[in-house]
XYZ file of C-alpha atoms in Angstrom:
729
model
C 92.811 68.092 65.567
C 91.277 71.193 64.005
C 93.527 74.050 62.964
C 90.648 76.347 63.834
C 91.602 75.992 67.503
C 94.745 77.983 66.782
C 92.799 80.876 65.343
C 90.285 80.697 68.186
C 93.154 80.868 70.674
C 91.832 77.724 72.269
C 94.513 75.156 71.485
C 95.827 73.175 74.451
C 98.174 70.911 72.489
C 100.065 73.003 69.922
C 102.885 70.443 69.772
C 100.428 68.086 68.031
C 99.783 70.695 65.332
C 102.912 72.813 64.952
C 106.558 72.145 64.245
C 107.596 68.822 62.725
C 104.687 66.431 62.262
C 104.512 62.976 60.641
C 102.875 63.027 57.209
C 101.167 60.075 55.612
C 101.638 59.998 51.795
C 99.779 56.949 50.662
C 101.646 53.934 51.983
C 104.755 56.005 52.657
C 105.369 58.540 55.402
C 107.054 61.879 55.192
C 107.433 65.019 57.237
C 105.209 68.032 57.555
C 106.448 71.345 58.877
C 103.583 73.520 60.061
C 103.759 76.966 61.621
C 101.227 79.487 62.807
C 102.228 83.113 62.300
C 99.107 85.302 62.305
C 100.825 88.358 60.861
C 102.912 86.608 58.188
C 102.327 86.854 54.442
C 105.118 84.473 53.417
C 107.359 81.987 55.256
C 110.501 80.095 54.249
C 112.242 77.425 56.316
C 116.036 77.484 56.498
C 118.529 75.176 58.164
C 119.569 76.218 61.655
C 122.774 77.788 60.351
C 120.795 79.663 57.703
C 122.944 78.324 54.868
C 120.375 76.252 53.043
C 116.694 76.484 52.319
C 114.454 73.632 53.411
C 111.637 75.065 51.339
C 108.983 77.722 51.132
C 105.890 77.086 53.179
C 102.455 77.296 51.612
C 99.526 79.152 53.184
C 96.753 76.761 54.191
C 93.459 77.760 52.645
C 90.795 78.809 55.142
C 93.232 79.160 58.041
C 94.891 82.567 57.983
C 98.395 82.471 59.402
C 98.859 78.697 59.014
C 101.695 77.660 56.684
C 102.877 74.163 55.754
C 105.804 72.500 54.030
C 105.611 68.856 52.987
C 108.865 66.941 52.727
C 109.617 63.470 51.451
C 110.219 60.456 53.636
C 113.954 60.747 52.986
C 114.220 63.976 54.928
C 115.069 63.933 58.609
C 113.880 66.155 61.450
C 116.368 68.955 61.964
C 116.537 72.337 63.647
C 115.374 75.206 61.502
C 114.939 78.948 61.267
C 111.922 80.654 59.779
C 112.360 83.577 57.453
C 109.150 85.544 57.715
C 107.662 88.225 55.489
C 105.050 90.385 57.219
C 103.956 93.186 54.918
C 107.024 95.316 54.262
C 108.977 93.745 57.111
C 111.199 90.677 57.001
C 112.756 88.889 59.962
C 114.056 85.506 61.099
C 113.138 83.466 64.145
C 113.594 80.040 65.662
C 110.199 78.373 65.722
C 109.513 77.490 69.402
C 107.417 74.463 68.459
C 110.496 72.485 67.424
C 111.660 72.418 71.086
C 109.146 70.036 72.606
C 111.577 68.092 74.795
C 113.162 71.270 76.140
C 109.727 72.608 77.073
C 108.723 69.443 78.908
C 111.989 69.445 80.851
C 110.495 71.753 83.484
C 107.701 69.474 84.608
C 109.959 66.415 84.726
C 111.590 67.929 87.816
C 108.655 69.503 89.644
C 108.523 66.981 92.464
C 107.642 67.120 96.139
C 110.770 69.218 96.763
C 109.269 72.721 97.006
C 112.382 74.513 95.756
C 111.928 72.811 92.399
C 109.017 75.141 91.746
C 111.184 78.238 91.506
C 114.010 76.334 89.845
C 111.814 74.964 87.061
C 108.593 76.975 86.727
C 108.098 80.601 85.823
C 110.455 82.108 83.263
C 113.754 80.222 83.333
C 116.690 81.413 81.248
C 118.287 78.484 79.422
C 120.517 77.760 76.412
C 119.465 75.680 73.419
C 121.973 73.589 71.506
C 120.973 74.209 67.889
C 123.467 72.653 65.536
C 126.813 74.145 66.472
C 125.236 77.190 68.081
C 124.096 77.885 71.602
C 121.007 80.045 71.482
C 119.714 81.840 74.576
C 116.080 81.161 75.362
C 113.471 81.377 78.100
C 111.452 78.384 79.216
C 107.979 79.325 80.430
C 105.988 77.010 82.674
C 102.853 77.817 84.640
C 100.394 75.755 86.669
C 96.799 76.194 85.495
C 95.146 72.740 85.624
C 91.613 73.969 85.000
C 92.359 76.199 82.010
C 91.278 75.256 78.497
C 94.025 77.314 76.853
C 97.059 79.330 77.910
C 99.301 81.588 75.839
C 102.396 83.466 76.876
C 102.092 87.081 75.779
C 104.554 89.931 76.020
C 107.095 92.112 74.286
C 108.215 89.187 72.154
C 104.844 88.878 70.384
C 103.233 92.309 70.760
C 100.971 90.878 73.499
C 99.078 88.821 70.936
C 97.651 85.655 72.490
C 97.433 83.900 69.114
C 101.187 83.754 68.571
C 102.496 81.529 71.374
C 99.940 79.010 72.661
C 101.415 76.828 75.396
C 101.300 73.035 75.671
C 99.235 71.486 78.423
C 100.868 68.618 80.322
C 99.190 65.746 82.131
C 99.957 67.294 85.518
C 98.253 70.594 84.732
C 101.302 72.659 83.824
C 101.561 74.615 80.589
C 104.982 74.838 78.936
C 106.770 76.502 76.057
C 110.347 77.506 75.194
C 110.860 80.804 73.378
C 114.301 81.164 71.783
C 116.054 84.519 71.887
C 113.859 85.835 74.704
C 116.289 87.343 77.189
C 116.408 89.092 80.571
C 114.203 92.152 80.784
C 111.468 90.959 78.429
C 108.005 91.674 79.832
C 105.358 88.961 79.778
C 102.063 87.680 81.174
C 99.775 84.731 80.597
C 96.571 84.865 78.590
C 94.308 82.213 80.089
C 90.894 80.855 79.176
C 88.888 78.999 81.780
C 87.477 75.510 81.274
C 84.504 77.010 79.432
C 86.684 78.989 77.042
C 86.047 82.361 78.664
C 88.960 84.786 78.567
C 90.272 85.840 81.989
C 92.127 89.048 82.846
C 95.745 88.734 81.764
C 97.655 87.111 84.611
C 101.096 87.936 85.941
C 103.341 84.942 86.536
C 102.874 83.574 90.079
C 106.542 82.550 89.968
C 107.819 85.833 88.466
C 111.211 86.967 89.769
C 110.686 90.612 88.782
C 107.629 92.719 88.001
C 106.558 96.137 86.790
C 104.367 98.474 88.788
C 100.920 99.844 87.953
C 99.367 99.980 85.427
C 100.934 97.017 83.614
C 101.870 94.735 86.556
C 103.788 92.786 83.906
C 106.258 90.083 84.870
C 109.849 90.371 83.644
C 112.347 87.683 82.738
C 115.240 87.850 85.193
C 118.571 86.041 85.600
C 119.281 85.180 89.241
C 122.712 83.746 88.469
C 124.281 87.080 87.580
C 124.889 88.619 91.011
C 128.228 87.907 92.727
C 127.794 87.737 96.499
C 130.475 89.133 98.817
C 129.059 87.952 102.158
C 130.898 84.643 102.486
C 132.285 85.596 105.918
C 128.740 86.062 107.183
C 127.360 82.934 105.554
C 130.261 80.784 106.719
C 130.237 82.126 110.275
C 129.951 79.649 113.091
C 126.357 78.843 113.891
C 125.210 80.551 117.071
C 122.203 79.751 119.188
C 119.901 82.751 118.780
C 118.078 81.871 122.002
C 121.251 82.686 123.966
C 122.311 85.674 121.842
C 121.427 89.369 121.892
C 118.806 90.158 119.248
C 117.665 93.751 118.849
C 115.628 94.259 115.687
C 115.067 97.550 113.853
C 111.752 97.159 112.037
C 111.302 99.494 109.083
C 109.405 100.154 105.905
C 111.813 100.667 103.034
C 109.764 103.375 101.337
C 109.410 105.724 104.289
C 112.475 105.382 106.508
C 114.078 108.305 104.744
C 113.115 109.990 101.490
C 114.854 112.197 98.988
C 114.189 115.929 98.765
C 111.505 115.362 96.117
C 109.796 112.853 98.466
C 110.821 109.925 96.316
C 111.806 106.815 98.305
C 115.394 105.684 98.502
C 116.462 102.820 96.263
C 117.763 99.549 97.672
C 121.306 100.716 96.969
C 120.717 104.105 98.569
C 119.278 102.347 101.603
C 122.435 100.273 101.788
C 124.574 103.415 101.834
C 122.470 105.375 104.355
C 120.567 102.889 106.520
C 123.382 100.470 107.346
C 125.690 103.080 108.954
C 122.740 104.294 111.013
C 121.822 100.804 112.200
C 125.456 100.131 113.089
C 125.708 103.389 115.016
C 122.485 102.627 116.897
C 123.713 99.153 117.842
C 120.945 96.974 116.402
C 121.740 93.380 115.509
C 119.065 92.901 112.827
C 116.924 94.783 110.351
C 113.378 93.613 109.766
C 111.710 94.878 106.608
C 107.978 95.162 106.181
C 107.161 92.928 103.203
C 109.265 93.654 100.137
C 107.477 90.954 98.134
C 105.832 92.542 95.100
C 102.433 94.083 95.844
C 100.058 96.205 93.783
C 98.920 98.766 96.397
C 101.317 101.092 98.237
C 98.835 101.558 101.062
C 99.011 97.879 102.017
C 102.657 98.426 103.124
C 103.401 95.112 101.396
C 100.921 93.045 103.428
C 98.813 92.317 100.328
C 101.487 90.665 98.162
C 101.023 89.009 94.784
C 104.655 88.394 93.904
C 105.954 85.962 96.489
C 109.122 85.401 94.453
C 109.964 89.002 93.528
C 111.265 91.922 95.601
C 109.212 94.977 94.752
C 110.580 96.981 91.852
C 109.599 100.233 93.591
C 113.155 100.466 94.919
C 115.179 98.683 92.246
C 115.692 95.305 90.635
C 116.344 91.974 92.406
C 120.109 92.410 92.158
C 119.782 95.784 93.859
C 117.982 94.107 96.741
C 120.695 91.445 96.886
C 123.234 94.260 97.115
C 121.368 95.670 100.120
C 121.340 92.306 101.925
C 124.969 91.709 100.947
C 126.043 95.027 102.449
C 124.077 94.319 105.632
C 125.880 91.029 106.032
C 129.271 92.561 105.368
C 128.489 94.979 108.186
C 127.444 92.141 110.509
C 123.713 92.945 110.397
C 121.118 90.209 109.924
C 118.121 90.725 107.634
C 114.622 89.490 108.470
C 111.685 89.794 106.076
C 108.017 89.968 106.884
C 106.312 87.206 104.870
C 102.590 86.856 104.236
C 101.286 83.337 103.524
C 97.902 84.161 105.057
C 96.075 85.942 102.262
C 96.368 87.745 98.919
C 94.392 90.515 97.157
C 91.801 90.009 94.444
C 93.544 92.109 91.775
C 92.739 90.762 88.314
C 96.363 90.111 87.351
C 96.959 88.022 90.474
C 96.206 84.621 91.966
C 92.463 84.963 92.534
C 90.578 82.512 90.272
C 93.855 82.146 88.436
C 92.690 79.603 85.851
C 89.003 80.343 86.251
C 88.786 78.131 89.327
C 89.673 78.747 92.969
C 93.144 77.384 92.336
C 94.971 79.074 95.202
C 92.131 80.061 97.537
C 89.441 78.155 99.423
C 86.308 78.079 97.302
C 83.760 78.625 100.071
C 83.933 82.304 101.181
C 83.451 81.169 104.773
C 86.978 79.845 104.447
C 88.396 81.578 101.415
C 87.603 85.245 102.072
C 89.118 87.383 104.809
C 86.649 90.000 106.073
C 89.284 92.135 107.824
C 91.512 92.612 104.815
C 89.078 91.989 101.929
C 91.412 89.389 100.526
C 91.550 85.738 99.540
C 92.818 83.044 101.893
C 95.181 80.355 100.612
C 93.813 76.811 100.593
C 96.302 75.018 102.866
C 94.682 71.683 102.090
C 95.959 71.694 98.497
C 99.347 70.138 97.928
C 100.327 72.614 95.232
C 99.417 75.646 97.343
C 101.433 74.320 100.279
C 104.368 73.624 97.985
C 104.041 77.086 96.430
C 104.168 78.820 99.818
C 107.028 76.764 101.223
C 108.910 77.321 97.962
C 108.515 81.061 98.452
C 110.063 80.863 101.923
C 113.013 78.806 100.696
C 113.444 81.104 97.699
C 114.253 84.142 99.850
C 116.708 82.128 101.906
C 118.458 80.690 98.858
C 118.508 83.562 96.385
C 118.612 86.533 98.769
C 120.528 85.062 101.749
C 117.788 86.210 104.123
C 118.431 85.408 107.797
C 114.870 85.027 108.948
C 111.189 85.219 108.104
C 108.617 86.816 110.359
C 105.308 85.229 109.413
C 102.418 87.666 109.443
C 98.885 87.010 110.707
C 99.524 83.494 112.015
C 96.453 83.588 114.258
C 94.196 84.263 111.263
C 95.478 81.041 109.721
C 95.187 78.862 112.805
C 91.520 79.535 113.549
C 88.558 79.094 111.213
C 86.552 81.598 113.261
C 89.222 84.305 113.334
C 87.389 87.645 113.072
C 84.164 85.852 112.096
C 80.789 85.707 113.798
C 78.786 82.571 114.404
C 77.490 81.200 111.110
C 80.267 82.864 109.114
C 82.728 79.977 109.408
C 82.824 76.214 108.934
C 84.108 74.028 111.804
C 86.807 71.426 111.288
C 86.072 67.717 111.049
C 85.929 67.494 114.839
C 83.569 70.433 115.171
C 86.260 72.783 116.453
C 87.745 76.047 115.233
C 91.335 74.952 114.551
C 92.437 74.880 110.913
C 94.257 71.545 110.848
C 95.455 72.212 107.298
C 97.200 75.447 108.300
C 98.683 73.801 111.381
C 100.096 71.044 109.178
C 101.411 73.657 106.747
C 103.297 75.529 109.478
C 104.939 72.344 110.670
C 106.094 71.489 107.162
C 107.244 75.057 106.507
C 109.372 75.189 109.668
C 110.748 71.686 109.107
C 111.842 72.621 105.581
C 113.402 75.931 106.627
C 115.369 74.629 109.599
C 116.496 71.431 107.897
C 117.864 73.289 104.863
C 118.883 76.586 106.502
C 119.713 75.803 110.145
C 121.075 79.305 110.772
C 117.770 80.905 109.788
C 115.064 82.145 112.138
C 111.318 81.862 111.779
C 109.156 84.184 113.844
C 105.408 83.962 114.337
C 103.189 86.994 114.749
C 100.612 85.061 116.756
C 98.273 86.999 119.025
C 96.459 84.206 120.882
C 97.375 81.572 123.450
C 97.696 78.818 120.853
C 100.100 76.368 122.524
C 103.680 75.520 121.546
C 104.040 77.938 118.663
C 107.809 78.122 119.199
C 108.344 74.518 120.181
C 109.841 71.851 117.878
C 107.597 69.900 115.550
C 108.719 66.578 117.011
C 107.407 67.781 120.394
C 104.023 68.608 118.883
C 104.770 72.298 118.369
C 104.433 74.432 115.239
C 108.226 74.614 114.936
C 108.786 78.397 114.899
C 111.982 79.704 116.427
C 110.280 82.682 118.081
C 106.882 84.202 118.742
C 105.922 87.844 119.168
C 104.733 88.542 122.718
C 101.569 90.458 121.904
C 100.329 90.033 125.480
C 103.338 91.855 126.917
C 102.979 94.592 124.312
C 99.275 95.204 124.974
C 99.555 95.015 128.764
C 102.643 97.190 129.096
C 101.400 99.863 126.695
C 98.079 99.981 128.490
C 99.922 100.503 131.764
C 102.392 103.110 130.573
C 99.586 105.089 128.904
C 97.825 105.546 132.243
C 98.212 108.673 134.335
C 100.779 107.824 137.041
C 98.178 108.592 139.689
C 96.189 105.565 138.534
C 98.988 103.134 137.803
C 98.768 101.609 141.252
C 95.470 100.056 140.159
C 97.015 98.497 137.051
C 100.299 97.226 138.470
C 99.503 93.690 137.329
C 99.695 94.825 133.710
C 103.478 95.061 134.066
C 104.020 91.911 136.089
C 101.609 89.430 134.499
C 103.897 88.707 131.530
C 106.259 86.771 133.784
C 103.498 84.254 134.538
C 103.795 82.896 130.974
C 107.208 84.241 129.937
C 108.707 80.763 129.492
C 105.818 79.196 127.578
C 107.335 80.384 124.301
C 110.525 81.883 122.902
C 109.213 85.427 122.950
C 110.218 88.580 121.099
C 108.978 91.815 122.678
C 107.549 93.921 119.825
C 106.876 97.631 119.673
C 106.030 97.363 116.003
C 104.476 99.455 113.263
C 101.044 98.195 114.333
C 101.269 100.354 117.458
C 101.788 103.644 115.578
C 99.150 103.499 112.812
C 95.379 103.647 112.275
C 94.813 106.489 114.699
C 96.836 104.999 117.558
C 99.332 107.854 117.464
C 103.027 107.609 118.191
C 104.517 105.961 121.274
C 105.498 109.390 122.577
C 101.953 110.666 122.323
C 100.635 107.608 124.169
C 102.516 108.834 127.232
C 100.608 110.944 129.795
C 101.668 114.226 131.338
C 103.548 117.263 130.156
C 106.404 117.252 127.670
C 109.033 116.262 130.243
C 106.875 113.500 131.735
C 106.044 112.068 128.307
C 109.729 111.797 127.437
C 110.664 110.429 130.858
C 107.855 107.862 130.704
C 109.057 106.672 127.325
C 112.690 106.423 128.428
C 111.806 104.442 131.546
C 109.561 102.154 129.505
C 112.214 101.473 126.858
C 114.759 100.498 129.508
C 112.186 98.262 131.226
C 111.599 96.553 127.866
C 115.313 95.940 127.291
C 115.644 94.389 130.743
C 112.573 92.154 130.433
C 113.199 88.560 129.223
C 112.766 88.190 125.462
C 114.438 89.508 122.348
C 113.653 93.074 121.258
C 111.940 94.698 118.271
C 111.291 98.393 117.735
C 109.784 100.158 114.766
C 111.640 102.979 113.060
C 111.027 106.368 114.618
C 110.515 104.918 118.091
C 114.220 105.332 118.755
C 114.024 109.136 118.618
C 110.414 109.484 119.804
C 108.769 110.675 116.614
C 105.784 112.748 117.658
C 103.347 111.980 114.873
C 101.843 108.726 113.723
C 103.777 106.866 111.025
C 102.791 107.751 107.454
C 104.042 105.450 104.689
C 103.981 108.280 102.130
C 106.652 110.402 103.785
C 109.971 110.200 105.553
C 110.443 109.924 109.276
C 110.768 113.303 110.985
C 114.533 113.374 111.103
C 114.506 117.129 111.741
C 113.403 116.348 115.322
C 116.986 115.364 116.090
C 117.698 119.083 116.165
C 115.936 119.142 119.534
C 117.518 118.001 122.806
C 114.536 115.850 123.832
C 114.557 113.690 120.711
C 118.338 113.584 120.486
C 118.465 112.481 124.132
C 115.981 109.643 123.585
C 117.938 108.527 120.532
C 121.096 108.490 122.635
C 119.315 106.382 125.242
C 118.313 103.906 122.565
C 121.887 103.762 121.343
C 123.136 103.121 124.873
C 120.403 100.566 125.569
C 121.447 98.556 122.535
C 125.128 98.729 123.445
C 124.480 97.859 127.105
C 122.187 95.027 126.108
C 124.711 93.549 123.689
C 127.677 93.661 126.054
C 125.854 92.468 129.196
C 125.078 88.762 128.923
C 122.677 88.796 131.923
C 120.270 90.847 129.791
C 119.931 88.202 127.077
C 121.727 84.894 127.611
C 119.064 83.153 129.717
C 115.997 84.845 128.234
C 114.164 81.528 128.026
C 115.353 79.907 131.259
C 113.966 80.501 134.736
C 117.492 80.984 136.105
C 117.860 84.172 134.091
C 115.257 86.226 135.960
C 114.131 86.772 139.528
C 111.776 89.306 141.029
C 113.076 91.442 143.879
C 109.812 93.292 144.418
C 106.823 93.093 142.088
C 104.196 94.096 144.679
C 104.996 97.769 145.287
C 101.857 98.944 143.490
C 101.345 101.939 145.782
C 104.648 103.474 144.657
C 104.536 102.033 141.126
C 108.044 100.624 141.391
C 109.369 97.329 140.123
C 112.695 95.655 140.827
C 114.198 92.434 139.543
C 117.490 90.916 138.541
C 118.800 89.342 135.370
C 121.528 86.692 135.471
C 123.779 84.957 132.937
C 125.178 81.415 132.948
C 128.303 82.570 134.802
C 126.320 84.063 137.652
C 126.902 87.680 136.648
C 123.933 89.819 137.640
C 122.257 93.046 136.534
C 119.772 94.623 138.948
C 116.912 96.568 137.421
C 114.647 99.016 139.202
C 111.908 101.183 137.677
C 109.966 104.083 139.136
C 106.868 104.825 137.063
C 105.754 107.921 138.962
C 107.056 111.511 138.823
C 107.856 111.268 142.551
C 111.479 110.520 143.559
C 111.854 107.669 146.022
C 114.394 108.655 148.645
C 116.466 106.078 150.488
C 115.149 103.325 148.287
C 116.413 99.929 149.414
C 117.334 97.288 146.869
C 118.295 93.738 147.831
C 121.549 92.404 146.360
C 123.192 89.023 146.535
C 126.847 89.833 147.174
C 128.715 92.329 149.317
C 130.702 95.066 147.691
C 130.435 98.334 145.791
C 127.740 98.757 143.188
C 127.485 101.086 140.208
C 124.714 102.401 137.989
C 125.534 101.436 134.419
C 122.410 103.004 132.890
C 120.045 105.655 134.211
C 117.231 106.855 131.963
C 117.013 110.059 134.019
C 120.531 111.095 133.012
C 121.028 114.553 131.531
C 122.517 112.827 128.500
C 119.017 111.605 127.729
C 117.213 114.894 128.538
C 116.520 113.676 132.053
C 116.507 115.599 135.349
C 119.844 114.124 136.428
C 118.472 113.466 139.897
C 121.267 112.417 142.239
C 121.170 108.644 142.683
C 124.060 108.438 145.086
C 127.754 108.190 144.395
C 128.623 105.480 146.930
C 126.435 102.427 146.575
C 128.093 100.125 149.079
C 126.165 97.070 150.201
C 124.897 96.759 153.744
C 124.871 93.335 155.401
C 121.191 93.396 156.194
C 118.698 91.165 154.344
C 116.229 92.784 151.983
C 114.111 91.507 149.115
C 115.102 87.999 150.196
C 118.788 88.747 149.617
C 121.567 88.793 152.201
C 122.620 92.362 151.374
C 121.053 95.586 150.212
C 122.061 98.953 148.872
C 120.407 102.302 149.471
C 119.863 104.706 146.610
C 117.850 107.743 145.641
C 115.459 106.574 142.954
C 114.825 109.253 140.300
C 111.330 110.079 139.089
C 110.051 108.329 135.974
C 113.234 106.345 135.563
C 114.720 102.896 135.116
C 118.173 102.052 136.446
C 120.542 99.186 135.613
C 122.905 98.418 138.498
C 125.715 95.904 138.917
C 128.435 95.061 141.384
C 131.732 96.662 140.464
C 134.458 94.440 139.027
C 131.934 91.736 138.231
C 133.242 89.180 135.741
């Protein structure tokens, strides 16, 4: 093999040229030690302990930087150090090309188990046994089956692609061990395509840590260093989330609250400030917009390129672990938004990674997303599927994440998603379902729930695709939950109408119960509803200032009483008036005003009431947990229903979505006795009118709403009430 390939940076098999090589000397054989050091002027080989010289290497004529030492047949292969002279500088190094077996170790264990990808590939910190010494090192391994040459470049070699060419393996991985490369060293891969053309320097797809613009360099990181303190949380008894209260606070880490200079809080600062707030507000979970590394702030994390690295905008991976750890110690679950649907075209990323469409579909009718100007993963490729499932398992294993909310599921399920006729390719049966993505989801959910049974997977799926949250063995996709986008769209459309016209849109509030038990739904009022010109939730409400606030309060309480778990985006809880902007903090100064402080107090009380009243959550996904009392009072825009738990305890819910009080309003109840209002969104505590509901709500033995008893109350304007029988178990 020609030594010229080294100088051309086009050598795919450096182990056949460098390090110890057999040497034929006539009929006898000896050893040849060959090194390639482009900047060296002289090289001497020493024993691994540095105590004896093996010999001075001779420069090979015509091949600058190539040095050789010929040894007799009596000499044995042994570990060595190189003493290098480069101009006026002298230094020693362990030649990486003597560690062939250690380099190949990675690919011996990359099997069908997806977690082996992040345990073996990327930059793995290891120790080398060299003589009597243990030498720290980093093993690099990257998948680039269609490349003609790959070099690891970085701080360790002044970003010179000639210095450390990697060895190609039969399975398409490239490997190399670099001694004395430790945590914090920056690196990338220099890759040439199959035709020898140099590609933009690529970040490591398996990087655990990365720099921001402009370098986007990967960093070596040790995941074994952090000492977790959340054993009580991790060892807690498994609970069935379907029968548990789940109220999720969705937030973007960079804009929840900022410092005085408008810099975002770090992960550790978030832990100190966000967790007490979430505890005080009564949420059960935090859901973070994607923290996976991404190049563009304006994507909010939804265009990620580092599926194995928390963004370094807010700290290092251990800092993010600290945040999760503190959440768990406080009894708060952590859910991450995760994006296996698409990735951006940035040159340092996955697009045409080795010169081919390695990660993305080749045909743009399948591999290019017109909505987001991004590449779509090829779910038909085994490596891509393994890569994505490995990412999911990685966050569960290394960061103790409690759940993954999968973004843009609908875009993955349908070939014609957001495409016109002629812009997509049908499946083998002529339909629009992406069978490869469907198969991927089933494998993903099977892997997650089999290895992390306490975890949750949540689908953001906006269509009527069947059985999204049904088990795989029943023919479902296997998700634990699905966002109820239908409820969100219908209810927001209704509540945005002028009350005078709501009678004509009454079905928008009631239709959700027609399909409520088709899936395990989460009711989302997410970031998507307060961006891109949609305005804030408060500003969606009609009427004057009082009516807007009252509308919002009544709507929030209706949401908390409706079957399904709850999700609200940050700022909703105190009725932020402006649309969310990722470049600045929420408007916390609004809490100096009674209106916003009152709505925040309502949210606090809603969470606490929801969590302590089992009828509001225990039977979310069973017909026994809900019953209409009156869903046909369109003329008065009122709704009434009951929620029930497994013990028969009942909460009655009634909403008035007009500014007109309803006097002597009759509400059917099941049992005789005295009843009490446990939550009233019109209370003065919430900046309401404090309209008198009635102090004595004693049942009357006269049927109403199909119940044997009824109570009579004064129904406040623009309000939702929760009522229960006193002394109920």
